[in-house]
Short mmCIF file of C-alpha atoms in Angstrom, two decimals:
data_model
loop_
_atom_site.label_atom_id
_atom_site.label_comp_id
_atom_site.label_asym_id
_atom_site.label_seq_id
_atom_site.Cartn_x
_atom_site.Cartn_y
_atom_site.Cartn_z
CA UNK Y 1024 16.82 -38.42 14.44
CA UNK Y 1025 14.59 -35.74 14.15
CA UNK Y 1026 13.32 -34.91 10.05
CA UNK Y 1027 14.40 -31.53 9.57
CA UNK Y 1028 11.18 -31.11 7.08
CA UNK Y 1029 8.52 -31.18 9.55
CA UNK Y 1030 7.41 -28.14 10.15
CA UNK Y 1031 7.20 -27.21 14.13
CA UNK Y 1032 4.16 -24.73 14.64
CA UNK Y 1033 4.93 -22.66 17.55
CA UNK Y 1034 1.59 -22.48 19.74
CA UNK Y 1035 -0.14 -19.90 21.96
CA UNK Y 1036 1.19 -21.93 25.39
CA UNK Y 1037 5.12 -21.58 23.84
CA UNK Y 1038 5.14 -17.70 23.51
CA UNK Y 1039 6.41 -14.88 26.13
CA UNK Y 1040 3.27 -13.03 25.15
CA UNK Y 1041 5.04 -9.05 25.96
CA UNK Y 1042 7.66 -9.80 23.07
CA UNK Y 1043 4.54 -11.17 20.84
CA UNK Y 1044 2.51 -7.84 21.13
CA UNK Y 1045 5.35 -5.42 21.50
CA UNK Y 1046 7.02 -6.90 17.79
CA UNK Y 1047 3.63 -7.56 16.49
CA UNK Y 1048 2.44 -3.94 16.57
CA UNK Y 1049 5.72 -2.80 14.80
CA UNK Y 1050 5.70 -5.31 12.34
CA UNK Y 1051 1.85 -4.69 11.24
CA UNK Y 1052 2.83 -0.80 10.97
CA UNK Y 1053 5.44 -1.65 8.09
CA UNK Y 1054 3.19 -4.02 6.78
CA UNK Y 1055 0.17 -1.38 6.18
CA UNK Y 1056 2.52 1.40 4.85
CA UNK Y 1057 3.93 -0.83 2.37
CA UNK Y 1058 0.63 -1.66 1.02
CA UNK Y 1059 -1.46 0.95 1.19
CA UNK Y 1060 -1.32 2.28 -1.75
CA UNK Y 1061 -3.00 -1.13 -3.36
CA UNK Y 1062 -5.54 -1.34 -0.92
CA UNK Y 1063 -7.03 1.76 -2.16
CA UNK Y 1064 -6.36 1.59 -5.95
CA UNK Y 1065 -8.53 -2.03 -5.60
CA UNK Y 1066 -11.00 -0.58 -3.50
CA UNK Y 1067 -11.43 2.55 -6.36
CA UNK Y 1068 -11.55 -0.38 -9.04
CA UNK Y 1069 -14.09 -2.20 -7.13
CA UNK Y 1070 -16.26 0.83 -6.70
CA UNK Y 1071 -15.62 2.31 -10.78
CA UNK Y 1072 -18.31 1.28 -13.19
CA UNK Y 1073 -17.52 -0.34 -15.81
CA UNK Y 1074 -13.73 1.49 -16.47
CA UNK Y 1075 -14.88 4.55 -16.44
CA UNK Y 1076 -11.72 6.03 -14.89
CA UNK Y 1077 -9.08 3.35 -14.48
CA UNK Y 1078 -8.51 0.61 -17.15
CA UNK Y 1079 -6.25 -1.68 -14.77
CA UNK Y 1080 -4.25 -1.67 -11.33
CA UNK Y 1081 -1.10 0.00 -12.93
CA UNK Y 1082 -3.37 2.71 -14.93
CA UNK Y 1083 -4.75 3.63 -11.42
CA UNK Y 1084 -1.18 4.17 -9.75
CA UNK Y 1085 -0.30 6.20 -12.70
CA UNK Y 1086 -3.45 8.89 -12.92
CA UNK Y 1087 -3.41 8.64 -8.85
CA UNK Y 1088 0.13 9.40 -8.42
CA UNK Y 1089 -0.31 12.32 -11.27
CA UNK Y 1090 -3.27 13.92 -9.79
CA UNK Y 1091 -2.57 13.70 -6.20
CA UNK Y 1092 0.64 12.69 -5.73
CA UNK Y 1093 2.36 10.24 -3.09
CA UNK Y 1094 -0.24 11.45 -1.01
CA UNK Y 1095 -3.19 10.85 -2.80
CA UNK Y 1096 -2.20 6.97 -1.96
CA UNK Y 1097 -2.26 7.18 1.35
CA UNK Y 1098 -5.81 8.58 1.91
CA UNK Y 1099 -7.54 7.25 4.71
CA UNK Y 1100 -4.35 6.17 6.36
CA UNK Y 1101 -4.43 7.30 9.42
CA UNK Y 1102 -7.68 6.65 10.22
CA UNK Y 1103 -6.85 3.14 8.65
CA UNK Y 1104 -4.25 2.71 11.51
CA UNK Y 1105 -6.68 2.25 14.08
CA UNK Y 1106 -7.27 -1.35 12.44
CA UNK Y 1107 -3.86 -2.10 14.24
CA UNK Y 1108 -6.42 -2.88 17.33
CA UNK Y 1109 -8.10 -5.75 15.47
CA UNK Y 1110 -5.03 -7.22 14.42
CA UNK Y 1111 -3.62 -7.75 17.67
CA UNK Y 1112 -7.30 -9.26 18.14
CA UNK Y 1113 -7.21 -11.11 15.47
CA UNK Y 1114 -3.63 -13.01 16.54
CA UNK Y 1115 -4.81 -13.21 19.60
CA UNK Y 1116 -8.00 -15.34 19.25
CA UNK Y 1117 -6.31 -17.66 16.53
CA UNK Y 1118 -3.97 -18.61 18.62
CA UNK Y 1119 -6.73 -18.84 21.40
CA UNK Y 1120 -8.95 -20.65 19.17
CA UNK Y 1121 -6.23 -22.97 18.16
CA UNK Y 1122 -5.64 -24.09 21.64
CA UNK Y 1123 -8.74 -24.62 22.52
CA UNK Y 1124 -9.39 -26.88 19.65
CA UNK Y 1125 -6.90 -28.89 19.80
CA UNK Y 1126 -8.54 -30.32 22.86
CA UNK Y 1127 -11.09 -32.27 20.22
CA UNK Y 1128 -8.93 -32.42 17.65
CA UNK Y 1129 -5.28 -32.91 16.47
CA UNK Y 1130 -5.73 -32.08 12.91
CA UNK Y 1131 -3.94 -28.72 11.81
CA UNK Y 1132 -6.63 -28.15 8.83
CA UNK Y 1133 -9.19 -28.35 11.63
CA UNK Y 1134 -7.80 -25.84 14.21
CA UNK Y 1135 -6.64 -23.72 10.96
CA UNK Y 1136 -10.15 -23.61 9.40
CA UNK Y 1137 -11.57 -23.11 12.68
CA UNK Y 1138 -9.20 -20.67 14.24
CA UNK Y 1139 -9.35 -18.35 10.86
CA UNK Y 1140 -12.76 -18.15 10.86
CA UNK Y 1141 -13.37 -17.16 14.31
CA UNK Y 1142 -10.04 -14.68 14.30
CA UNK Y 1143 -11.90 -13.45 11.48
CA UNK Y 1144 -15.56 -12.77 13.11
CA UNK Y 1145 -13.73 -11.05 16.04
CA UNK Y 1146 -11.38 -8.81 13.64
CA UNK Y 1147 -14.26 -7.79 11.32
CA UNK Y 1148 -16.50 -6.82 14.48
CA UNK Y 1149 -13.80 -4.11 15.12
CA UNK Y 1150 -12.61 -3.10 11.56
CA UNK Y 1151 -15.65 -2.91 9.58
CA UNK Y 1152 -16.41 1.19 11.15
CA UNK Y 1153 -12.57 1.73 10.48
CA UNK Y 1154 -13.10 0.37 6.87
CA UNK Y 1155 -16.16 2.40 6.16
CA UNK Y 1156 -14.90 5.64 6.98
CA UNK Y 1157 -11.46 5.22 5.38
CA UNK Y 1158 -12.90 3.60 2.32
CA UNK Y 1159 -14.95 7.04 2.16
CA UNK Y 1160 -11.58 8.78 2.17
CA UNK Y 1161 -10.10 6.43 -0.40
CA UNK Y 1162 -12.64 7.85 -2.80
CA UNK Y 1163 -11.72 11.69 -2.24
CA UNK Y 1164 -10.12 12.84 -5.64
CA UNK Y 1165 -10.00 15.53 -7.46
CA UNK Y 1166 -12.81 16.06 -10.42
CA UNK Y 1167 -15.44 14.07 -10.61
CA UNK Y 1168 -16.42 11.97 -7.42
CA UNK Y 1169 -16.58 8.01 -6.75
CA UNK Y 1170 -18.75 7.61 -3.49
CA UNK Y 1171 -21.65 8.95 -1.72
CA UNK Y 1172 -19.72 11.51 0.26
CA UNK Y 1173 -17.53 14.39 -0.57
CA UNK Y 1174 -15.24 16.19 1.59
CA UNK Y 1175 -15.95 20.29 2.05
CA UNK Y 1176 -13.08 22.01 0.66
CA UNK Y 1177 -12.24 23.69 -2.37
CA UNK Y 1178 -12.57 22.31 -5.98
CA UNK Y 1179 -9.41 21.06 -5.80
CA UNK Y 1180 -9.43 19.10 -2.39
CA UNK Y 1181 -7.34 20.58 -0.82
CA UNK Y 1182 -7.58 22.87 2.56
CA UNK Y 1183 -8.98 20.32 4.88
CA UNK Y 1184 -6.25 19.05 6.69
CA UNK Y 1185 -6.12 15.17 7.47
CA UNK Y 1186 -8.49 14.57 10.75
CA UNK Y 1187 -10.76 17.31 9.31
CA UNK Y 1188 -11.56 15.13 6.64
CA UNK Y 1189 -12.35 12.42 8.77
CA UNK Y 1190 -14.40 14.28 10.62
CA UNK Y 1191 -16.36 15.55 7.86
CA UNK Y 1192 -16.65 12.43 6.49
CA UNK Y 1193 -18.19 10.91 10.14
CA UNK Y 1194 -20.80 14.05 9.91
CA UNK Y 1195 -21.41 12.95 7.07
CA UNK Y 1196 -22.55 9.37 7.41
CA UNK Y 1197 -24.15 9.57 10.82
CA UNK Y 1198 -26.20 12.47 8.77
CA UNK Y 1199 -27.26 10.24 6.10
CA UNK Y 1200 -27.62 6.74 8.04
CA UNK Y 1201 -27.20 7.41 11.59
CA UNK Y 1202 -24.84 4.86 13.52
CA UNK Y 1203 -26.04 1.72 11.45
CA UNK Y 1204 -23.76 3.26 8.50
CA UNK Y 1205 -20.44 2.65 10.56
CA UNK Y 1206 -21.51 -1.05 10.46
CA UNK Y 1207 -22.62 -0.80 6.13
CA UNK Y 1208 -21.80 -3.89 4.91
CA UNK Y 1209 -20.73 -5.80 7.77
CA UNK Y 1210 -22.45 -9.29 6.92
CA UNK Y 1211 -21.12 -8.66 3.44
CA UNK Y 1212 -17.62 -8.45 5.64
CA UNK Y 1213 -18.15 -11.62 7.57
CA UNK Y 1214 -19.09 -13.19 3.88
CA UNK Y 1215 -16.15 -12.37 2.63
CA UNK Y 1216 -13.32 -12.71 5.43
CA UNK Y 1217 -14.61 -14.78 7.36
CA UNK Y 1218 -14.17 -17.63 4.01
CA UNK Y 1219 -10.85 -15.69 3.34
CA UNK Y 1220 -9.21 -16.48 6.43
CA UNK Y 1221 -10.73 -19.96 7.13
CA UNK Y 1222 -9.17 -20.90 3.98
CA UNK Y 1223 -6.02 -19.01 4.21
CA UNK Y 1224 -4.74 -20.47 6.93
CA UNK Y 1225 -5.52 -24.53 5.75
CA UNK Y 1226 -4.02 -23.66 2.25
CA UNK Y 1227 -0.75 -22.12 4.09
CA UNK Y 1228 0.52 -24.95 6.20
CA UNK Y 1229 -1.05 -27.62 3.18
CA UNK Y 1230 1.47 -25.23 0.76
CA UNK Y 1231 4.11 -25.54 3.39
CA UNK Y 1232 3.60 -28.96 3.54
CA UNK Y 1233 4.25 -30.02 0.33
CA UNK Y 1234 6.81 -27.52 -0.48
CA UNK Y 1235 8.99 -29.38 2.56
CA UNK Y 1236 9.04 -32.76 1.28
CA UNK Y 1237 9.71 -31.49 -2.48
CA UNK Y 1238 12.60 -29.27 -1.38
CA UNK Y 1239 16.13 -30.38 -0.13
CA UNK Y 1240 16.10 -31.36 3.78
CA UNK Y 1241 18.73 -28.32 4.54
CA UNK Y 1242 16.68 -25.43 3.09
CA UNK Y 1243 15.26 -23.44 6.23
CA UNK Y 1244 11.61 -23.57 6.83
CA UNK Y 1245 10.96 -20.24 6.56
CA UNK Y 1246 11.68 -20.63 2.82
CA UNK Y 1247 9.16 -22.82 2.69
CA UNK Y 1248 6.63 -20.66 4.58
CA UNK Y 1249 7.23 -17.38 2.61
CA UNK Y 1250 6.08 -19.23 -0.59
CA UNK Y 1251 3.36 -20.83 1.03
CA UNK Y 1252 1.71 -17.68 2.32
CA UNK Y 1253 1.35 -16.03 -1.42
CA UNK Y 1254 0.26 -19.18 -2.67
CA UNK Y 1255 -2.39 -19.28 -0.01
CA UNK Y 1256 -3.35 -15.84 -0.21
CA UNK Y 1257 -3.89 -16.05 -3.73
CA UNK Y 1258 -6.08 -19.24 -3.48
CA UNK Y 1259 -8.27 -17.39 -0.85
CA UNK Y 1260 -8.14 -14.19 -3.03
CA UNK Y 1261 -9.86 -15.96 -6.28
CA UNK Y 1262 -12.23 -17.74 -3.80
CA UNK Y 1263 -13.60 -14.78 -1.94
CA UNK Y 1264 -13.23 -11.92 -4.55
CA UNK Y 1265 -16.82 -11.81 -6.04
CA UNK Y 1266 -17.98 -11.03 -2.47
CA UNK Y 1267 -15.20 -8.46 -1.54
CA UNK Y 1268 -16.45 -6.26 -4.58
CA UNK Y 1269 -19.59 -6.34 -3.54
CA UNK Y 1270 -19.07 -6.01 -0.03
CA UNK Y 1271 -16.97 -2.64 -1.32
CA UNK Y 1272 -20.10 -1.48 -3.18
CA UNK Y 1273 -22.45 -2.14 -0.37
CA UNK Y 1274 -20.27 0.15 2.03
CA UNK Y 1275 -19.20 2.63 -0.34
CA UNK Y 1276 -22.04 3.70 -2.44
CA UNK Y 1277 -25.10 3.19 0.74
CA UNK Y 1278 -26.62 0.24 -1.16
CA UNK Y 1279 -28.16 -2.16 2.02
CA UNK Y 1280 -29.05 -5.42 -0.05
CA UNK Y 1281 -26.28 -8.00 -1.11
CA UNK Y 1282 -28.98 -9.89 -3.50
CA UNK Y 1283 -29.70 -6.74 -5.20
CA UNK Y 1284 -25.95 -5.43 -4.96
CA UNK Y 1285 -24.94 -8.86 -6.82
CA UNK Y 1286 -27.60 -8.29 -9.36
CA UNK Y 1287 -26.93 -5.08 -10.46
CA UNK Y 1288 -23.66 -5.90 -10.90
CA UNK Y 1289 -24.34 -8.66 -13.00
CA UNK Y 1290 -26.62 -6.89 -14.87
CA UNK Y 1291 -24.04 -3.98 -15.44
CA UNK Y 1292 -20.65 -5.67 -16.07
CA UNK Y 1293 -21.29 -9.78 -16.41
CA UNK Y 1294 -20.00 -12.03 -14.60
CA UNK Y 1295 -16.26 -10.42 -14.88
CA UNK Y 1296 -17.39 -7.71 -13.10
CA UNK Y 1297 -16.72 -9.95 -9.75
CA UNK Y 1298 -13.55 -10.44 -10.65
CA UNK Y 1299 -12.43 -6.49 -10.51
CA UNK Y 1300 -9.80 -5.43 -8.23
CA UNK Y 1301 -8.68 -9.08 -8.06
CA UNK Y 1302 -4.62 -8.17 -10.23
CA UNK Y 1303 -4.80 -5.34 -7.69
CA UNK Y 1304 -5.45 -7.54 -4.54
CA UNK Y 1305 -3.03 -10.16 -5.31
CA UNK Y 1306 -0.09 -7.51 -6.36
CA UNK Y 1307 -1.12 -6.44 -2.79
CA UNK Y 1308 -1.68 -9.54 -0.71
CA UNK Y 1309 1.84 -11.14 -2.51
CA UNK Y 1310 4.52 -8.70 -1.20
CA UNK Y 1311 2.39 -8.50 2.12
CA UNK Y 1312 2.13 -12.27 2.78
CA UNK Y 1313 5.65 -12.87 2.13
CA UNK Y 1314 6.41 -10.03 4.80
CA UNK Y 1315 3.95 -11.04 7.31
CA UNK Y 1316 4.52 -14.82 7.05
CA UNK Y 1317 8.02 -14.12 7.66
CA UNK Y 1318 7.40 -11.40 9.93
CA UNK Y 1319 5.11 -13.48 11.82
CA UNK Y 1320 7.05 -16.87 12.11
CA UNK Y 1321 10.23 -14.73 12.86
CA UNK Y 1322 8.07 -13.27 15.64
CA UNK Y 1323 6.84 -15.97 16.98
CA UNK Y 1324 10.39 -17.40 17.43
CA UNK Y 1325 11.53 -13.98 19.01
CA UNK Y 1326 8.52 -14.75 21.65
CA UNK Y 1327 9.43 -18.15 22.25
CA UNK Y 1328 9.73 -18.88 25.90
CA UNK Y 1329 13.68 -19.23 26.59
CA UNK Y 1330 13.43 -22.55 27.76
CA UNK Y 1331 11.93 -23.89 24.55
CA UNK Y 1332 14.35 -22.27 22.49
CA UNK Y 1333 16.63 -24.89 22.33
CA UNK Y 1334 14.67 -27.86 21.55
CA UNK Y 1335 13.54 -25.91 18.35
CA UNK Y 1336 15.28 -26.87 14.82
CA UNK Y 1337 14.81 -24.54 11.81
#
């Protein structure tokens, strides 16, 4: 008889691939609206010096939401939405990658570490000019300004409606750095996701792993799975953070060097300093992982070819 605990992992060969990218694209929608609002108050933490405006990830929420209101936590948004193109990507060649591995090697860590990485390289190649110019939005606020650009408006911000912005801001940067500053920071990218999903993905099924046997054999997998993926994401989180603040400094405020960028910040803030943002990116990556683990496994079933769907146990 078949143990119940082992985890199946549905691969790229076992999924009706319309259903995959016609759910997928929904899901990742909800996903980015829901946390939003973190991605920017960690990339405003990142970019601070010292705590010169926000003393923690809740402080930031609170002045935010007073200042600009709901929407002043959404900036950036829409242009942010156009990273829904490297996440179907991104799916894509893990699964891809997986496959192919698995013709040298059997090992899940190995197709996981390998697969991440290279979903990763792919992703970052599209998402790093999306990421630039939103993070440049991010930093609009009212009073004194965070990065290198400022939107044309009045005092206040306000009279430059949504895509005007964005345009303003592209003027802006293909002004000051021509079209090298769309791609600002992009080994600093690769540094730091690259490392954050090549360990993300090992850590999740190793979590899921271990979870199974300690748990009774009738709780349902995808128990099992939602825990895993904050667990993960918070491993990969205290890994990689040094190099995500710096790889937010490098893009926001024009600096070109990592060595120097690393310095600086050293020199500045000690070594906490590379540990800013990091409450904010967990608060973030914990509500989101649990949604897209179970988003994603629940997808991945709602592919499934319909002849395999009965030789699956969950």
């Amino acid at each position: 008889m078949e143990d119940k605990r082992n985890i199946q992992i549905i691969e790229w060969e076992h999924l009706d691939k319309k259903k995959f990218y016609v759910f997928g694209v929904a899901m990742t929608m909800m996903i980015r609206v829901s946390v939003y609002p973190f991605t920017l108050i960690r990339t405003r933490l990142q970019v601070q010096k010292g705590k010169s405006l926000y003393h923690g990830t809740f402080d930031a929420f609170i002045k935010i939401l007073r200042a600009d209101g709901v929407s002043g936590l959404y900036r950036g948004f829409l242009v942010n939405t156009f990273t829904l193109i490297s996440g179907q990507c991104y799916v894509t060649t893990y699964e891809l990658t997986r496959k192919f591995v698995s013709d040298y090697s059997q090992s899940n860590t190995v197709k996981s570490l390998v697969a991440g990485g290279s979903a990763s390289l792919v992703a970052q190649s599209i998402t790093v000019p999306i990421d630039v110019v939103s993070q440049h939005l991010m930093m609009q606020r009212k009073g004194e300004k965070m990065g290198r650009f400022q939107v044309h408006g009045n005092p206040e911000g306000q009279g430059v409606i949504a895509f005007g912005q964005t345009k303003d801001i592209i003027r802006q940067i293909l002004r000051a750095d021509g079209l090298r500053g769309f791609y600002r920071g992009y080994v600093a990218s690769l540094l730091t996701y690259i490392p954050n999903s090549a360990v993300w993905w090992p850590f999740y099924h190793f979590y899921a792993e271990q979870l199974s046997y300690l748990c009774p054999k009738e709780c349902p997998h995808i128990v099992f799975q939602a825990v895993s993926g904050p667990l993960a994401a918070a491993t990969a989180s205290i890994l990689t953070n040094p190099m995500d603040v710096i790889r937010t400094r490098v893009q926001v405020e024009g600096k070109s060097s990592i060595i120097l960028t690393f310095r600086q910040l050293i020199a500045e803030e000690g070594p906490w300093g590379l540990m800013k943002g990091l409450s904010a990116r967990i608060i973030s990556a914990t509500p989101s992982t649990i949604v897209i683990v179970v988003g994603y496994e629940s997808l991945k079933k709602l592919s499934l070819r319909p002849e395999l769907v009965d030789s699956r146990h969950w």
